[in-house]
Coordinates of C-alpha atoms in Angstrom, one line a residue:
X96 CA 0.0 0.0 0.0
X97 CA 1.3 3.5 -0.9
X98 CA 2.4 6.0 1.7
X99 CA 2.6 3.7 4.7
X100 CA 5.7 3.7 6.9
X101 CA 6.7 0.6 8.9
X102 CA 6.6 1.0 12.7
X103 CA 10.4 1.2 13.0
X104 CA 10.6 4.3 10.9
X105 CA 8.0 6.1 13.1
X106 CA 10.0 5.0 16.2
X107 CA 13.2 6.2 14.6
X108 CA 11.8 9.7 14.0
X109 CA 10.3 9.8 17.5
X110 CA 13.6 8.6 19.0
X111 CA 15.8 11.2 17.1
X112 CA 13.5 14.1 18.1
X113 CA 13.2 13.0 21.7
X114 CA 16.9 12.6 22.3
X115 CA 17.6 15.9 20.5
X116 CA 15.0 17.6 22.7
X117 CA 16.5 16.2 25.9
X118 CA 20.0 17.4 25.0
X119 CA 18.6 20.8 23.8
X120 CA 16.5 21.3 27.0
X121 CA 19.3 22.6 29.2
X122 CA 19.4 25.7 27.0
X123 CA 15.9 26.5 28.3
X124 CA 17.1 26.9 31.8
X125 CA 19.8 29.5 31.0
X126 CA 22.7 30.4 33.2
X127 CA 23.2 32.2 36.5
X128 CA 25.6 35.0 36.9
X129 CA 28.2 33.7 39.3
X130 CA 31.6 34.4 41.0
X131 CA 34.3 31.8 41.1
X132 CA 36.8 32.1 43.9
X133 CA 40.0 30.0 43.9
X134 CA 43.2 30.2 45.9
X135 CA 46.3 31.6 44.4
X136 CA 49.6 29.7 44.7
X137 CA 49.7 27.8 48.0
X138 CA 46.3 29.1 49.3
X139 CA 43.3 26.8 50.0
X140 CA 39.6 27.7 49.7
X141 CA 38.0 26.5 53.0
X142 CA 34.5 26.6 54.5
X143 CA 35.8 29.7 56.4
X144 CA 36.3 31.4 53.1
X145 CA 32.7 30.6 52.1
X146 CA 31.4 32.0 55.4
X147 CA 33.5 35.2 55.0
X148 CA 32.2 35.8 51.5
X149 CA 28.6 35.2 52.4
X150 CA 28.8 37.5 55.3
X151 CA 30.2 40.3 53.1
X152 CA 27.4 39.9 50.6
X153 CA 24.7 39.7 53.2
X154 CA 26.0 42.9 54.8
X155 CA 25.8 44.7 51.4
X156 CA 22.3 43.5 50.8
X157 CA 23.2 41.4 47.8
X158 CA 20.9 38.4 47.2
X159 CA 22.8 35.1 46.7
X160 CA 21.0 32.2 45.0
X161 CA 23.5 29.6 46.2
X162 CA 27.1 29.2 47.3
X163 CA 28.9 26.0 47.1
X164 CA 32.5 24.8 47.8
X165 CA 33.9 22.0 45.5
X166 CA 37.3 21.1 44.1
X167 CA 39.0 23.8 46.1
X168 CA 36.9 26.4 44.4
X169 CA 33.9 28.5 45.7
X170 CA 31.0 29.2 43.3
X171 CA 28.5 31.9 44.3
X172 CA 25.4 32.3 42.1
X173 CA 23.5 35.6 41.8
X174 CA 20.1 36.7 40.4
X175 CA 21.4 39.2 37.9
X176 CA 24.7 40.6 36.5
X177 CA 24.4 43.9 38.5
X178 CA 24.6 41.9 41.8
X179 CA 27.4 39.8 40.3
X180 CA 29.5 42.8 39.4
X181 CA 29.0 44.5 42.8
X182 CA 29.6 41.2 44.6
X183 CA 32.9 40.7 42.7
X184 CA 34.4 43.9 44.0
X185 CA 33.2 43.3 47.5
X186 CA 34.4 39.7 47.7
X187 CA 37.8 40.5 46.1
X188 CA 38.4 43.3 48.6
X189 CA 37.4 41.2 51.6
X190 CA 39.4 38.1 50.7
X191 CA 42.5 40.0 49.6
X192 CA 45.3 39.1 47.2
X193 CA 45.6 35.5 48.3
X194 CA 42.4 34.6 46.4
X195 CA 41.5 34.9 42.7
X196 CA 37.9 36.2 42.2
X197 CA 36.6 35.9 38.6
X198 CA 33.3 36.4 36.9
X199 CA 31.5 33.3 35.7
X200 CA 28.3 32.0 34.2
X201 CA 27.1 28.8 35.9
X202 CA 24.6 26.6 34.1
X203 CA 21.2 26.2 35.8
X204 CA 20.7 22.8 34.4
X205 CA 18.5 20.4 36.6
X206 CA 20.3 17.5 38.1
X207 CA 18.3 14.9 36.2
X208 CA 19.5 16.3 32.9
X209 CA 23.1 16.5 34.1
X210 CA 22.8 12.8 35.1
X211 CA 22.5 11.9 31.4
X212 CA 25.3 14.2 30.4
X213 CA 23.1 17.0 29.0
X214 CA 24.4 20.6 29.2
X215 CA 23.8 23.9 27.6
X216 CA 25.5 25.0 24.4
X217 CA 29.0 26.2 24.7
X218 CA 28.9 29.8 23.6
X219 CA 31.7 31.7 21.8
X220 CA 33.5 34.8 22.9
X221 CA 31.0 37.1 21.2
X222 CA 28.0 35.4 22.9
X223 CA 29.4 34.1 26.2
X224 CA 31.9 36.8 27.0
X225 CA 35.5 36.0 27.7
X226 CA 39.0 37.3 27.3
X227 CA 41.2 38.3 24.3
X228 CA 44.9 38.4 24.9
X229 CA 47.7 39.7 22.6
X230 CA 51.0 38.2 23.8
X231 CA 54.5 39.1 22.8
X232 CA 57.4 36.6 22.9
X233 CA 60.6 37.9 24.5
X234 CA 62.9 37.0 21.6
X235 CA 66.0 38.4 23.4
X236 CA 65.5 35.9 26.2
X237 CA 65.1 33.1 23.6
X238 CA 68.4 34.0 22.0
X239 CA 70.0 34.3 25.4
X240 CA 69.0 30.8 26.2
X241 CA 70.5 29.5 23.0
X242 CA 73.8 31.4 23.8
X243 CA 73.9 29.8 27.2
X244 CA 73.4 26.4 25.6
X245 CA 76.3 27.2 23.2
X246 CA 78.5 27.8 26.2
X247 CA 77.6 24.5 27.8
X248 CA 78.1 22.6 24.5
X249 CA 81.5 24.2 23.9
X250 CA 82.7 23.2 27.3
X251 CA 81.5 19.6 26.8
X252 CA 83.0 19.3 23.3
X253 CA 86.4 20.8 24.2
X254 CA 86.6 18.6 27.3
X255 CA 85.9 15.5 25.2
X256 CA 88.5 16.5 22.6
X257 CA 91.1 17.2 25.4
X258 CA 91.5 20.8 24.2
X259 CA 92.4 22.9 27.3
X260 CA 90.8 26.3 27.6
X261 CA 90.9 29.1 30.2
X262 CA 87.2 29.9 30.1
X263 CA 84.0 29.9 28.1
X264 CA 81.5 32.7 28.6
X265 CA 78.5 34.4 26.9
X266 CA 79.6 37.7 25.5
X267 CA 78.4 40.3 22.9
X268 CA 75.5 38.2 21.5
X269 CA 77.7 35.2 21.2
X270 CA 80.1 32.9 23.1
X271 CA 83.8 33.5 23.7
X272 CA 86.3 30.7 24.4
X273 CA 89.7 31.8 25.7
X274 CA 92.9 29.7 25.3
X275 CA 96.4 30.1 26.5
X276 CA 98.0 28.9 23.3
X277 CA 97.4 29.8 19.7
X278 CA 97.8 26.2 18.4
X279 CA 95.1 25.0 20.8
X280 CA 92.8 27.8 19.6
X281 CA 93.4 26.8 16.0
X282 CA 92.7 23.1 16.7
X283 CA 89.5 24.1 18.5
X284 CA 88.5 26.4 15.6
X285 CA 88.9 23.6 13.1
X286 CA 86.9 21.2 15.2
X287 CA 84.0 23.6 16.2
X288 CA 83.6 25.0 12.7
X289 CA 83.0 21.5 11.4
X290 CA 80.7 20.6 14.2
X291 CA 78.6 23.8 14.1
X292 CA 78.3 24.9 10.5
X293 CA 75.4 27.4 11.4
X294 CA 77.7 29.4 13.6
X295 CA 80.1 32.2 12.5
X296 CA 83.5 32.0 14.1
X297 CA 86.2 34.7 14.4
X298 CA 89.5 35.1 16.3
X299 CA 89.9 37.5 19.2
X300 CA 93.4 37.8 20.6
X301 CA 94.2 40.0 23.6
X302 CA 97.8 40.0 25.0
X303 CA 98.8 36.5 26.1
X304 CA 95.3 35.1 25.6
X305 CA 93.9 33.7 22.4
X306 CA 90.1 34.0 21.9
X307 CA 87.6 32.2 19.7
X308 CA 84.3 34.1 19.3
X309 CA 81.1 32.4 17.9
X310 CA 77.8 34.1 16.9
X311 CA 74.7 32.7 15.2
X312 CA 74.4 33.2 11.4
X313 CA 71.3 35.0 10.0
X314 CA 69.7 31.7 9.0
X315 CA 70.3 30.3 12.5
X316 CA 68.9 33.5 14.2
X317 CA 65.7 33.2 12.0
X318 CA 65.3 29.5 12.9
X319 CA 65.7 30.2 16.7
X320 CA 63.0 33.0 16.6
X321 CA 60.6 30.9 14.5
X322 CA 61.1 27.9 16.8
X323 CA 60.5 30.0 19.9
X324 CA 57.3 31.4 18.5
X325 CA 55.9 28.1 17.2
X326 CA 56.8 26.2 20.4
X327 CA 55.2 28.9 22.6
X328 CA 52.1 28.6 20.5
X329 CA 52.0 24.8 20.9
X330 CA 52.6 25.1 24.7
X331 CA 50.0 27.8 25.1
X332 CA 47.5 25.5 23.3
X333 CA 48.4 22.7 25.7
X334 CA 47.9 25.0 28.7
X335 CA 44.5 26.2 27.3
X336 CA 43.5 22.6 27.0
X337 CA 44.5 22.1 30.6
X338 CA 42.2 25.0 31.6
X339 CA 39.3 23.2 29.8
X340 CA 38.3 26.1 27.6
X341 CA 35.9 25.2 24.7
X342 CA 36.9 26.3 21.2
X343 CA 39.8 28.6 22.1
X344 CA 41.7 30.5 19.4
X345 CA 45.5 30.5 19.6
X346 CA 47.3 31.8 16.5
X347 CA 50.3 33.9 15.6
X348 CA 50.2 37.5 14.7
X349 CA 53.3 38.8 12.9
X350 CA 56.9 37.6 13.8
X351 CA 56.7 37.8 17.6
X352 CA 53.1 38.0 18.8
X353 CA 50.4 35.4 19.7
X354 CA 46.6 36.0 19.8
X355 CA 44.7 34.0 22.4
X356 CA 40.9 34.1 22.8
X357 CA 39.2 32.3 25.6
X358 CA 35.4 32.3 25.3
X359 CA 33.5 31.8 28.6
X360 CA 36.7 31.5 30.6
X361 CA 35.7 30.7 34.2
X362 CA 38.7 32.1 35.9
X363 CA 40.3 35.0 34.1
X364 CA 43.1 35.7 36.6
X365 CA 44.1 32.0 36.7
X366 CA 44.2 32.0 32.9
X367 CA 46.6 34.9 32.9
X368 CA 48.7 33.1 35.6
X369 CA 48.8 29.8 33.7
X370 CA 49.2 31.2 30.2
X371 CA 51.9 33.7 31.0
X372 CA 53.9 31.6 33.5
X373 CA 57.3 30.6 32.2
X374 CA 58.1 28.0 34.8
X375 CA 60.3 24.9 34.5
X376 CA 62.6 22.7 36.6
X377 CA 66.4 22.3 36.5
X378 CA 68.3 19.5 38.2
X379 CA 71.8 20.5 39.3
X380 CA 74.5 19.1 41.6
X381 CA 75.2 20.8 44.9
X382 CA 78.8 22.2 45.1
X383 CA 80.0 20.4 48.2
X384 CA 83.4 22.0 48.1
X385 CA 81.9 25.5 48.5
X386 CA 81.0 27.2 51.8
X387 CA 77.4 28.5 51.7
X388 CA 78.2 31.2 54.2
X389 CA 81.2 32.5 52.2
X390 CA 79.1 32.4 49.0
X391 CA 76.4 34.4 50.7
X392 CA 79.0 37.0 51.7
X393 CA 80.0 37.3 48.0
X394 CA 82.7 34.7 47.5
X395 CA 80.9 32.5 45.0
X396 CA 83.2 29.9 43.1
X397 CA 83.5 30.8 39.4
X398 CA 81.8 27.6 38.2
X399 CA 78.9 27.8 40.7
X400 CA 75.8 29.8 41.4
X401 CA 74.3 30.9 44.7
X402 CA 70.6 30.2 45.1
X403 CA 68.3 30.0 48.1
X404 CA 65.8 27.5 49.3
X405 CA 62.3 28.3 50.5
X406 CA 63.5 29.1 54.0
X407 CA 66.0 31.6 52.6
X408 CA 69.0 29.4 53.3
X409 CA 71.9 29.8 50.8
X410 CA 72.6 26.8 48.5
X411 CA 75.6 26.7 46.2
X412 CA 75.0 24.7 43.0
X413 CA 77.2 23.8 40.1
X414 CA 76.5 25.8 37.0
X415 CA 76.2 22.7 34.9
X416 CA 72.6 21.7 34.4
X417 CA 71.9 18.0 34.4
X418 CA 68.5 18.2 32.9
X419 CA 65.8 20.8 32.3
X420 CA 62.0 20.7 32.1
X421 CA 62.1 20.4 28.3
X422 CA 62.5 16.7 28.7
X423 CA 59.4 16.3 30.9
X424 CA 56.6 14.5 29.1
X425 CA 54.2 14.1 32.0
X426 CA 53.7 15.4 35.5
X427 CA 51.1 14.7 38.2
X428 CA 50.5 15.8 41.7
X429 CA 50.0 13.5 44.6
X430 CA 51.0 12.6 48.2
X431 CA 54.0 10.7 49.4
X432 CA 53.9 8.0 52.1
X433 CA 53.9 10.7 54.8
X434 CA 50.9 12.6 53.2
X435 CA 53.2 15.4 51.9
X436 CA 52.6 17.0 48.5
X437 CA 54.8 15.7 45.7
X438 CA 55.0 15.9 41.9
X439 CA 55.6 12.7 39.9
X440 CA 57.8 13.3 36.9
X441 CA 58.1 11.3 33.7
X442 CA 60.9 12.0 31.2
X443 CA 61.2 11.4 27.4
X444 CA 63.8 8.8 26.2
X445 CA 66.8 11.2 25.8
X446 CA 66.0 12.8 29.2
X447 CA 65.6 9.5 30.9
X448 CA 68.9 8.2 29.4
X449 CA 70.8 11.4 30.5
X450 CA 69.3 11.2 34.0
X451 CA 70.1 7.5 34.3
X452 CA 73.7 8.0 33.2
X453 CA 74.4 10.9 35.4
X454 CA 72.8 9.5 38.6
X455 CA 74.7 6.2 38.0
X456 CA 78.0 8.0 38.1
X457 CA 77.1 10.3 41.1
X458 CA 75.5 8.0 43.7
X459 CA 75.8 9.5 47.1
X460 CA 76.1 13.1 46.0
X461 CA 73.3 15.7 46.7
X462 CA 71.2 16.9 43.8
X463 CA 69.0 20.0 43.9
X464 CA 65.7 20.5 42.1
X465 CA 65.5 24.2 41.1
X466 CA 62.2 25.9 40.2
X467 CA 62.9 28.6 37.6
X468 CA 60.3 31.3 36.7
X469 CA 60.5 34.4 34.6
X470 CA 58.6 37.4 35.9
X471 CA 58.0 40.8 34.1
X472 CA 59.7 43.9 35.6
X473 CA 59.1 47.6 35.2
X474 CA 62.2 48.0 33.1
X475 CA 62.0 48.2 29.3
X476 CA 64.2 46.9 26.5
X477 CA 65.4 49.2 23.7
X478 CA 62.4 48.2 21.5
X479 CA 60.0 49.1 24.3
X480 CA 59.1 45.6 25.4
X481 CA 59.2 44.7 29.1
X482 CA 62.2 43.1 30.6
X483 CA 61.9 39.8 32.6
X484 CA 63.5 38.8 35.8
X485 CA 64.8 35.3 36.3
X486 CA 63.7 34.0 39.7
X487 CA 65.2 30.7 40.9
X488 CA 64.3 28.8 44.0
X489 CA 65.6 25.5 45.3
X490 CA 62.6 23.3 46.0
X491 CA 64.5 20.4 47.6
X492 CA 68.0 18.8 47.9
X493 CA 68.1 15.0 47.9
X494 CA 71.0 12.6 48.0
X495 CA 71.2 10.4 45.0
X496 CA 70.6 6.9 46.5
X497 CA 70.6 4.9 43.2
X498 CA 70.4 5.2 39.5
X499 CA 67.2 7.0 38.4
X500 CA 65.3 6.3 35.3
X501 CA 62.6 8.0 33.3
X502 CA 60.2 8.2 36.3
X503 CA 60.9 9.7 39.7
X504 CA 59.3 12.2 42.1
X505 CA 60.2 15.6 43.7
X506 CA 59.1 16.6 47.2
X507 CA 59.5 19.7 49.4
X508 CA 56.5 21.5 47.8
X509 CA 54.6 23.8 50.1
X510 CA 51.0 22.7 49.5
X511 CA 48.8 20.5 47.4
X512 CA 47.5 23.5 45.5
X513 CA 51.0 24.5 44.6
X514 CA 51.9 20.9 43.6
X515 CA 48.8 20.8 41.2
X516 CA 49.8 24.2 39.7
X517 CA 53.4 23.1 39.2
X518 CA 52.3 19.7 37.7
X519 CA 50.0 21.6 35.3
X520 CA 52.7 23.9 34.1
X521 CA 55.2 21.0 33.6
X522 CA 52.7 18.8 31.9
X523 CA 51.7 21.5 29.5
X524 CA 55.4 22.4 28.8
X525 CA 57.8 25.1 29.7
X526 CA 57.6 28.2 27.4
X527 CA 60.7 28.5 25.3
X528 CA 60.8 32.2 26.0
X529 CA 58.9 34.5 28.4
X530 CA 55.8 36.2 27.1
X531 CA 54.0 39.3 28.2
X532 CA 50.4 40.4 27.7
X533 CA 50.6 43.6 25.7
X534 CA 46.8 43.9 25.1
X535 CA 43.9 42.5 27.0
X536 CA 40.2 42.9 26.1
X537 CA 37.4 41.5 28.2
X538 CA 33.9 41.0 26.8
X539 CA 31.6 41.0 29.8
X540 CA 28.6 38.7 30.2
X541 CA 26.2 41.6 29.8
X542 CA 27.4 42.4 26.3
X543 CA 27.5 38.7 25.4
X544 CA 23.9 38.3 26.6
X545 CA 22.8 41.2 24.4
X546 CA 24.4 39.5 21.4
X547 CA 22.5 36.3 22.3
X548 CA 19.2 38.2 22.6
X549 CA 19.7 40.0 19.3
X550 CA 20.6 36.7 17.5
X551 CA 17.6 34.9 19.0
X552 CA 15.3 37.7 17.9
X553 CA 16.6 37.5 14.4
X554 CA 16.0 33.8 14.3
X555 CA 12.5 34.1 15.9
X556 CA 11.4 36.8 13.4
X557 CA 12.7 34.7 10.5
X558 CA 10.9 31.6 11.7
X559 CA 7.6 33.5 12.2
X560 CA 7.7 34.9 8.7
X561 CA 8.4 31.4 7.3
X562 CA 5.7 29.8 9.5
X563 CA 3.1 32.4 8.4
X564 CA 3.9 32.0 4.7
X565 CA 3.9 28.2 4.8
X566 CA 0.6 28.1 6.8
X567 CA -1.2 30.5 4.4
X568 CA 0.2 29.1 1.2
X569 CA 0.1 25.4 1.9
X570 CA -2.6 25.2 4.5
X571 CA -2.4 21.9 6.6
X572 CA 0.7 20.7 4.7
X573 CA 2.2 24.0 5.7
X574 CA 1.6 23.1 9.3
X575 CA 3.5 19.8 8.7
X576 CA 6.4 21.8 7.2
X577 CA 6.4 24.1 10.3
X578 CA 6.5 21.1 12.6
X579 CA 9.5 19.8 10.7
X580 CA 11.1 23.2 10.9
X581 CA 10.7 23.3 14.7
X582 CA 12.2 19.8 14.9
X583 CA 15.1 20.9 12.7
X584 CA 16.0 23.6 15.1
X585 CA 15.7 21.3 18.1
X586 CA 18.0 18.7 16.4
X587 CA 20.6 21.3 15.6
X588 CA 20.7 22.7 19.1
X589 CA 20.6 19.2 20.6
X590 CA 23.5 17.9 18.4
X591 CA 25.5 21.1 19.1
X592 CA 25.0 20.5 22.8
X593 CA 26.1 16.9 22.5
X594 CA 29.2 17.3 20.3
X595 CA 32.4 17.9 22.4
X596 CA 34.1 21.1 21.4
X597 CA 31.2 22.5 19.4
X598 CA 30.7 26.2 20.1
X599 CA 27.9 28.5 19.2
X600 CA 28.9 31.9 17.9
X601 CA 27.1 34.8 16.2
X602 CA 28.0 33.4 12.7
X603 CA 26.7 30.1 14.0
X604 CA 23.3 31.6 14.6
X605 CA 23.5 32.9 11.1
X606 CA 24.1 29.3 10.0
X607 CA 20.9 28.2 11.8
X608 CA 18.9 31.0 10.1
X609 CA 20.2 29.9 6.7
X610 CA 19.4 26.3 7.5
X611 CA 15.8 27.3 8.4
X612 CA 15.4 28.7 4.9
X613 CA 17.0 25.7 3.2
X614 CA 14.8 23.3 5.2
X615 CA 11.6 25.1 4.1
X616 CA 13.0 25.2 0.5
X617 CA 13.1 21.3 0.5
X618 CA 9.4 21.2 1.6
X619 CA 8.5 23.8 -1.0
X620 CA 10.0 21.5 -3.7
X621 CA 8.1 18.5 -2.4
X622 CA 4.8 20.3 -2.0
X623 CA 5.0 21.9 -5.5
X624 CA 5.7 18.5 -7.0
X625 CA 2.7 17.0 -5.2
X626 CA 0.5 19.9 -6.7
X627 CA 1.8 19.2 -10.2
X628 CA 1.0 15.5 -9.9
X629 CA -2.5 16.4 -8.7
X630 CA -3.0 18.8 -11.6
X631 CA -1.8 16.0 -13.9
X632 CA -4.6 13.8 -12.9
X633 CA -2.8 11.5 -10.4
X634 CA -4.7 10.1 -7.4
X635 CA -4.0 11.6 -4.0
X636 CA -1.8 8.7 -2.9
X637 CA 0.1 8.6 -6.2
X638 CA 0.7 12.4 -6.0
X639 CA 2.2 12.1 -2.5
X640 CA 4.4 9.2 -3.4
X641 CA 5.7 10.7 -6.7
X642 CA 6.1 14.2 -5.1
X643 CA 8.5 12.9 -2.5
X644 CA 10.2 10.5 -4.9
X645 CA 10.8 13.0 -7.7
X646 CA 11.9 15.9 -5.5
X647 CA 14.4 13.8 -3.6
X648 CA 17.2 14.0 -6.3
X649 CA 16.9 17.8 -6.6
X650 CA 16.9 18.2 -2.8
X651 CA 19.9 15.9 -2.4
X652 CA 21.9 17.7 -5.2
X653 CA 21.3 21.1 -3.6
X654 CA 22.1 20.0 -0.1
X655 CA 25.2 18.0 -1.0
X656 CA 26.8 20.9 -2.8
X657 CA 26.2 23.1 0.2
X658 CA 27.5 20.5 2.5
X659 CA 30.8 20.3 0.5
X660 CA 31.1 24.1 0.7
X661 CA 30.6 23.9 4.5
X662 CA 33.2 21.2 4.8
X663 CA 35.7 23.3 2.9
X664 CA 34.9 26.3 5.1
X665 CA 35.5 24.2 8.2
X666 CA 38.8 22.9 6.8
X667 CA 40.4 26.2 5.9
X668 CA 38.5 28.6 8.1
X669 CA 39.4 29.8 11.7
X670 CA 37.3 31.0 14.6
X671 CA 33.9 32.4 13.6
X672 CA 34.1 30.9 10.1
X673 CA 34.4 27.4 11.7
X674 CA 31.5 28.1 13.9
X675 CA 29.3 29.0 10.9
X676 CA 30.5 25.9 9.0
X677 CA 29.7 23.6 11.9
X678 CA 26.1 24.8 12.4
X679 CA 25.6 24.8 8.6
X680 CA 26.8 21.1 8.3
X681 CA 24.7 19.9 11.2
X682 CA 21.7 22.0 9.9
X683 CA 22.0 20.5 6.3
X684 CA 21.9 16.9 7.6
X685 CA 19.1 17.7 10.0
X686 CA 17.1 19.6 7.4
X687 CA 17.3 16.6 5.0
X688 CA 16.1 14.3 7.7
X689 CA 13.2 16.5 8.8
X690 CA 12.2 17.6 5.3
X691 CA 12.3 14.1 3.7
X692 CA 11.8 11.6 6.5
X693 CA 10.1 13.7 9.2
X694 CA 7.4 15.3 7.0
X695 CA 6.9 12.1 5.1
X696 CA 6.2 10.3 8.4
X697 CA 3.6 12.9 9.4
X698 CA 2.0 13.0 5.9
X699 CA 1.8 9.2 5.8
X700 CA 0.4 9.1 9.3
X701 CA -2.4 11.7 8.6
X702 CA -3.2 11.1 4.9
X703 CA -1.3 8.0 3.8
X704 CA -3.2 4.9 2.7
X705 CA -6.6 6.6 2.8
X706 CA -9.2 7.0 0.0
X707 CA -9.2 10.8 -0.5
X708 CA -10.5 12.9 -3.3
X709 CA -8.3 16.0 -2.5
X710 CA -5.5 17.2 -0.2
X711 CA -5.4 20.4 1.9
X712 CA -2.4 21.7 0.0

């Protein structure tokens, strides 16, 4: 019999629409303006912090919907953004600098929807609000690190070749090696020139000393700067992923700058702390022959450095670095057997081999773990960029008991929060060179909400116009098309809410509006074909059957070409263009389903298989 669907097809349509509605439903409940309070380095958020914040807000007459403490963070919900903004200033002033207070939007999704994994759409920077950073890489520091590595490499190479030298030091944008004899200098020049073809060597003699000066060539300088920029971009992306930001934008701008956009960031201050932190570890031997008191008085051995531990005690370390954080591939925080914070370290293969060889030859000697961090100062470089200060602190000193491998642990960390922060930085990678935020723009939740409202109004007005036209022109069949149109929007929002990483932006809303028009276009083709068949003398059931059958190829051709365009946009586009492409791709598939399968199911259910003389079309 014509125009009768089997039961499974009806169930499929009902199932798709029901699941889509369940996952789209959280968007009906909206979000509450909120404050998120977290502890800065070493500070814990406790119930006392919750009580203190609540008392401050109560005294100011600010209504709080709820306040909860979880995962060492305090989340306070408000009724409106005005109370949220007032509350932020008051809470930040009350709690002081030991806490980070950030604006947030907390989903008001019921618990029964959260139980099935349903949540609201992730909104982009233009809809949710968020932060835009423009960061500049300190290229001078990147070049300085390469020069320091040159010094270390020259010392190792000359020692292995048994070429005696008086000293090796970084000087005048390069490295200077001083010899006592000209013949030794000439041998070293021949060897190093062959080993380092990307360096430019020259002779520098002064009195009884014979110098060999090395600088990087133009190509090498370009490679170092490009590597520093690309590696910093990669590491910042890793850190953004650690923060759990949906659809972030991290891309280069020019030769030394990086653009970072974090839509809906929940903790702006923490984002700045994590993204801008240039922290890593160094493992170095303690200089047992040096007197820490004498070094503190200014008499530091030439091949050693004076650092201090967390209690301010002087520690003299050898300048030679055993290993740096660049070889760390994983880091996690935890507790040792005495319930003290620790960080578990895993090294890559070269780092594990180097650590194993070194510790095998130095069993019984003390080794220090040094935490190195670069912080911006008030001083400026010649180009106007801000200078950085290198802060180093000895976390712990431990005696090497046995040969270490690719996995080991470090202790002596002040608190669990600090251990988690250090593990995050090490896991995401150490920045190749320090970065500074030269521009910061914040899009507040109020402006984002206005964009959402404007986008929704445009979509609603467009739908109303289409619904009125279809109802007037196609009568009851128009109502069927309108039901499919509504289902189409529900499916798009439901799928966007389900897909990890999918983000709704203003261009995304434009994609939905475009899809609404395309969905109706498919129904117009079908309905016009049915009219033609009726005018040609076909029976009602034959007209319905042939209308859907003959319009299918035209609808498929039009939608497939548009789908290919959307895929290309997604592949080559960035940011807002990708958001538009994603909604367009989902909308095309959803519109084909609702226009062809969905409306056919309704038409078959209402008019299919019946003896009718005419159709309300």
